[in-house]
Amino acid sequence: VLLAGAGGLATETAFPDTSWWPMAYLGVALLLLALRRDSARWAFVVGTVWGLGFFLPHLWWANEAVGEPIGWLALSVAEAAAIGCFGAAWVWARRAGWLRDRPWLQVLVVAVLWVAVEQVRGRWPFGGFPWGLLAFSQTDAPLLRLAPVGGTPLVSAVVVVVGALLAIVLAEARRLRVGTASAAFVGVVAVTFAPWLVPLGVRPEAGTLRVGAVQGDVPTRGAEAMSQAEAVAANHAAGTEALLDKVAPGELDLVLWPESASDIDPRTHAGIGAAVDGAARAVGAPVLLGTQRFLPDVRYNDYILWEPGRGSAVSYTKQHPVPFGEYIPYRDFFRRITAAVDLVGTDMAPGTGTALVPVEIARLGRTVPITTAICFEVAYDDLIRDSVRAGGELIVIPTNNASFGHTQESTQQLAMSRFRAVEHGRAVVQVSTVGVSGIISPNGVVRQSTGLWTPAQMIDTLPLRTSLTLADRLGAWPALAASVLAVLAVAAGLATWLRERRGVRAAAGRTGAGRAAAGRAGAGRAGAGRVPARGRR
């Protein structure tokens, strides 16, 4: 239990703000060392403890957003339970006869199981929550270069492979088995640094786009800032005009505002519409901005294109509203647990279609399709991949971090944006109301970034790219393959266990020595070879 808790805490330090990426390998190694006992129920407990050690600090921003610990605790426990399921699945899988005495094959199987669990928790329940994938801890590591090869499934899998090899190093060194420990250590070094050989494309393939990004700030920190929509819109209009201190009118191709830059819809509110249009006219460029569209019983989170003098006719609607943050599932039931559910007054409904906004760029004489994934949607593999495959040449991540205070939520999000840049070979702009905003090259390098809780503007010329990476072409196949292999591995382990139980019972009926036979079978399972080493009850 202590190993598991320490492993979870160590893994969290691999993510922003600390970003000590090798700690992800150590955290996984400690978890696998903690899972040596041959008991699926015990492994569930151990895995859940690791998950709590990781998710409680990693998702601390949820407490800041809600103002009560219940949301943070519920989310952390639910995510931690997924790691508990991984622990139980690993115990079942390694009982398979073909796996027991093949520790190097076990390294691959444990990685497949981890990826399968990540895929499940990224899709279920309530649409899933793919926050804290191991892949997102590697944005400063050599493994990031595997992102365009296989996306998050491959990078997460390789993180687990390195962690499993490190567990073998630690276990075998403790037993003074220098040969095995040395071979595993060579594997750790080779797998960690070999991805540096993978080339990354960064050059423009369809011209460049001169963009300005505006971080307007909000007048009041915290969730209550949402009630001050007029002031927030005015801040972003003023920030747009401030771009003219660096460029002349017409020099920019496009100006980017964040999610919730104007929660009063400029398409229906004359005053806000005039303010947005005035800013667009002043800078001489169309503006992409986030707003809310209200219907009688629901609302939608829209990212709209505003063209100076013509208004808005094109938009994208967020497809993954955040459960318990932007809408409350089973509201009547959860209200019995906490009245905090009513902090969300009007539920947000999901949009449909591809996250793609076509923008007519006069200088290029053509329409540029821009991928627009709103806020937490940066964590969803398929949403951004589908948009890039549909023609997205630049990725924009508009977000509103005003509810998260000074927590690490915004920098965790920036790390995901960096990952997406490399995964799809696209420049990425993350633009926030309060920060952190950033402009990222297709190789994941942050070209510019802003601080928290301050007005800021960024201007840059970004490459437009049209080629597809291998990860784009493979689509969902790596995740699907991992899931199928994981199911087969667990099924094989269960089949072996059932077959051995029947054999023990048959032997007990013939000899009357059932208890001794059962003890021998249990000892055989517990002593079977596995990552990181042979375990004992």
PDB file of N, CA, C and O in Angstrom, residues 254 286 288 305 307 313-316 354-361 366-372:
ATOM      1  N   LEU A 254      -6.213  36.722 -38.857  1.00  0.00           N
ATOM      2  CA  LEU A 254      -7.247  36.199 -37.967  1.00  0.00           C
ATOM      3  C   LEU A 254      -6.909  36.586 -36.528  1.00  0.00           C
ATOM      4  O   LEU A 254      -5.735  36.603 -36.151  1.00  0.00           O
ATOM      5  N   PRO A 286     -11.092  38.964 -39.350  1.00  0.00           N
ATOM      6  CA  PRO A 286     -12.164  38.218 -38.680  1.00  0.00           C
ATOM      7  C   PRO A 286     -11.727  37.759 -37.299  1.00  0.00           C
ATOM      8  O   PRO A 286     -10.530  37.635 -37.012  1.00  0.00           O
ATOM      9  N   LEU A 288     -12.437  34.843 -34.202  1.00  0.00           N
ATOM     10  CA  LEU A 288     -13.037  33.622 -33.658  1.00  0.00           C
ATOM     11  C   LEU A 288     -13.207  33.824 -32.157  1.00  0.00           C
ATOM     12  O   LEU A 288     -12.242  34.159 -31.464  1.00  0.00           O
ATOM     13  N   LEU A 305     -17.354  32.399 -35.776  1.00  0.00           N
ATOM     14  CA  LEU A 305     -16.528  33.262 -36.622  1.00  0.00           C
ATOM     15  C   LEU A 305     -17.284  34.568 -36.850  1.00  0.00           C
ATOM     16  O   LEU A 305     -18.414  34.561 -37.349  1.00  0.00           O
ATOM     17  N   GLU A 307     -17.084  38.074 -38.841  1.00  0.00           N
ATOM     18  CA  GLU A 307     -16.415  38.803 -39.914  1.00  0.00           C
ATOM     19  C   GLU A 307     -16.785  40.274 -39.834  1.00  0.00           C
ATOM     20  O   GLU A 307     -17.975  40.613 -39.685  1.00  0.00           O
ATOM     21  N   ALA A 313     -21.916  33.804 -39.316  1.00  0.00           N
ATOM     22  CA  ALA A 313     -22.753  32.810 -39.975  1.00  0.00           C
ATOM     23  C   ALA A 313     -22.183  31.402 -39.829  1.00  0.00           C
ATOM     24  O   ALA A 313     -22.794  30.435 -40.272  1.00  0.00           O
ATOM     25  N   VAL A 314     -21.004  31.271 -39.202  1.00  0.00           N
ATOM     26  CA  VAL A 314     -20.327  29.982 -39.072  1.00  0.00           C
ATOM     27  C   VAL A 314     -19.954  29.771 -37.612  1.00  0.00           C
ATOM     28  O   VAL A 314     -19.488  30.700 -36.939  1.00  0.00           O
ATOM     29  N   SER A 315     -20.148  28.550 -37.105  1.00  0.00           N
ATOM     30  CA  SER A 315     -19.806  28.280 -35.709  1.00  0.00           C
ATOM     31  C   SER A 315     -19.583  26.787 -35.506  1.00  0.00           C
ATOM     32  O   SER A 315     -19.942  25.963 -36.340  1.00  0.00           O
ATOM     33  N   TYR A 316     -18.971  26.466 -34.364  1.00  0.00           N
ATOM     34  CA  TYR A 316     -18.832  25.087 -33.894  1.00  0.00           C
ATOM     35  C   TYR A 316     -19.401  25.022 -32.485  1.00  0.00           C
ATOM     36  O   TYR A 316     -19.184  25.949 -31.676  1.00  0.00           O
ATOM     37  N   THR A 354     -18.341  18.014 -36.951  1.00  0.00           N
ATOM     38  CA  THR A 354     -16.892  18.022 -36.810  1.00  0.00           C
ATOM     39  C   THR A 354     -16.430  19.358 -36.251  1.00  0.00           C
ATOM     40  O   THR A 354     -16.973  20.407 -36.584  1.00  0.00           O
ATOM     41  N   ALA A 355     -15.392  19.315 -35.403  1.00  0.00           N
ATOM     42  CA  ALA A 355     -14.862  20.535 -34.777  1.00  0.00           C
ATOM     43  C   ALA A 355     -14.005  21.291 -35.786  1.00  0.00           C
ATOM     44  O   ALA A 355     -12.782  21.373 -35.663  1.00  0.00           O
ATOM     45  N   LEU A 356     -14.654  21.867 -36.768  1.00  0.00           N
ATOM     46  CA  LEU A 356     -13.945  22.510 -37.872  1.00  0.00           C
ATOM     47  C   LEU A 356     -14.687  23.785 -38.264  1.00  0.00           C
ATOM     48  O   LEU A 356     -15.895  23.760 -38.481  1.00  0.00           O
ATOM     49  N   VAL A 357     -13.966  24.898 -38.308  1.00  0.00           N
ATOM     50  CA  VAL A 357     -14.539  26.175 -38.723  1.00  0.00           C
ATOM     51  C   VAL A 357     -13.779  26.664 -39.953  1.00  0.00           C
ATOM     52  O   VAL A 357     -12.566  26.903 -39.881  1.00  0.00           O
ATOM     53  N   PRO A 358     -14.444  26.819 -41.096  1.00  0.00           N
ATOM     54  CA  PRO A 358     -13.774  27.343 -42.293  1.00  0.00           C
ATOM     55  C   PRO A 358     -13.680  28.871 -42.226  1.00  0.00           C
ATOM     56  O   PRO A 358     -14.672  29.551 -41.967  1.00  0.00           O
ATOM     57  N   VAL A 359     -12.492  29.398 -42.457  1.00  0.00           N
ATOM     58  CA  VAL A 359     -12.257  30.845 -42.384  1.00  0.00           C
ATOM     59  C   VAL A 359     -11.705  31.320 -43.718  1.00  0.00           C
ATOM     60  O   VAL A 359     -10.670  30.824 -44.190  1.00  0.00           O
ATOM     61  N   GLU A 360     -12.396  32.283 -44.323  1.00  0.00           N
ATOM     62  CA  GLU A 360     -11.922  32.859 -45.579  1.00  0.00           C
ATOM     63  C   GLU A 360     -10.770  33.812 -45.287  1.00  0.00           C
ATOM     64  O   GLU A 360     -10.928  34.787 -44.547  1.00  0.00           O
ATOM     65  N   ILE A 361      -9.606  33.514 -45.846  1.00  0.00           N
ATOM     66  CA  ILE A 361      -8.411  34.331 -45.628  1.00  0.00           C
ATOM     67  C   ILE A 361      -8.114  35.093 -46.916  1.00  0.00           C
ATOM     68  O   ILE A 361      -7.700  34.511 -47.929  1.00  0.00           O
ATOM     69  N   ARG A 366      -8.163  31.964 -50.260  1.00  0.00           N
ATOM     70  CA  ARG A 366      -8.834  30.675 -50.101  1.00  0.00           C
ATOM     71  C   ARG A 366      -9.393  30.548 -48.692  1.00  0.00           C
ATOM     72  O   ARG A 366      -9.128  31.380 -47.811  1.00  0.00           O
ATOM     73  N   THR A 367     -10.157  29.492 -48.483  1.00  0.00           N
ATOM     74  CA  THR A 367     -10.711  29.184 -47.172  1.00  0.00           C
ATOM     75  C   THR A 367      -9.773  28.240 -46.435  1.00  0.00           C
ATOM     76  O   THR A 367      -9.346  27.213 -46.993  1.00  0.00           O
ATOM     77  N   VAL A 368      -9.455  28.573 -45.208  1.00  0.00           N
ATOM     78  CA  VAL A 368      -8.591  27.744 -44.373  1.00  0.00           C
ATOM     79  C   VAL A 368      -9.439  27.038 -43.321  1.00  0.00           C
ATOM     80  O   VAL A 368     -10.053  27.697 -42.479  1.00  0.00           O
ATOM     81  N   PRO A 369      -9.512  25.701 -43.335  1.00  0.00           N
ATOM     82  CA  PRO A 369     -10.247  24.978 -42.287  1.00  0.00           C
ATOM     83  C   PRO A 369      -9.420  24.964 -40.997  1.00  0.00           C
ATOM     84  O   PRO A 369      -8.242  24.601 -41.009  1.00  0.00           O
ATOM     85  N   ILE A 370     -10.041  25.353 -39.897  1.00  0.00           N
ATOM     86  CA  ILE A 370      -9.346  25.429 -38.614  1.00  0.00           C
ATOM     87  C   ILE A 370     -10.033  24.506 -37.612  1.00  0.00           C
ATOM     88  O   ILE A 370     -11.251  24.577 -37.411  1.00  0.00           O
ATOM     89  N   THR A 371      -9.243  23.610 -37.009  1.00  0.00           N
ATOM     90  CA  THR A 371      -9.755  22.737 -35.964  1.00  0.00           C
ATOM     91  C   THR A 371      -9.994  23.544 -34.695  1.00  0.00           C
ATOM     92  O   THR A 371      -9.105  24.263 -34.237  1.00  0.00           O
ATOM     93  N   THR A 372     -11.191  23.421 -34.125  1.00  0.00           N
ATOM     94  CA  THR A 372     -11.547  24.191 -32.928  1.00  0.00           C
ATOM     95  C   THR A 372     -12.110  23.235 -31.879  1.00  0.00           C
ATOM     96  O   THR A 372     -13.294  22.889 -31.912  1.00  0.00           O
TER      97      THR A 372
END
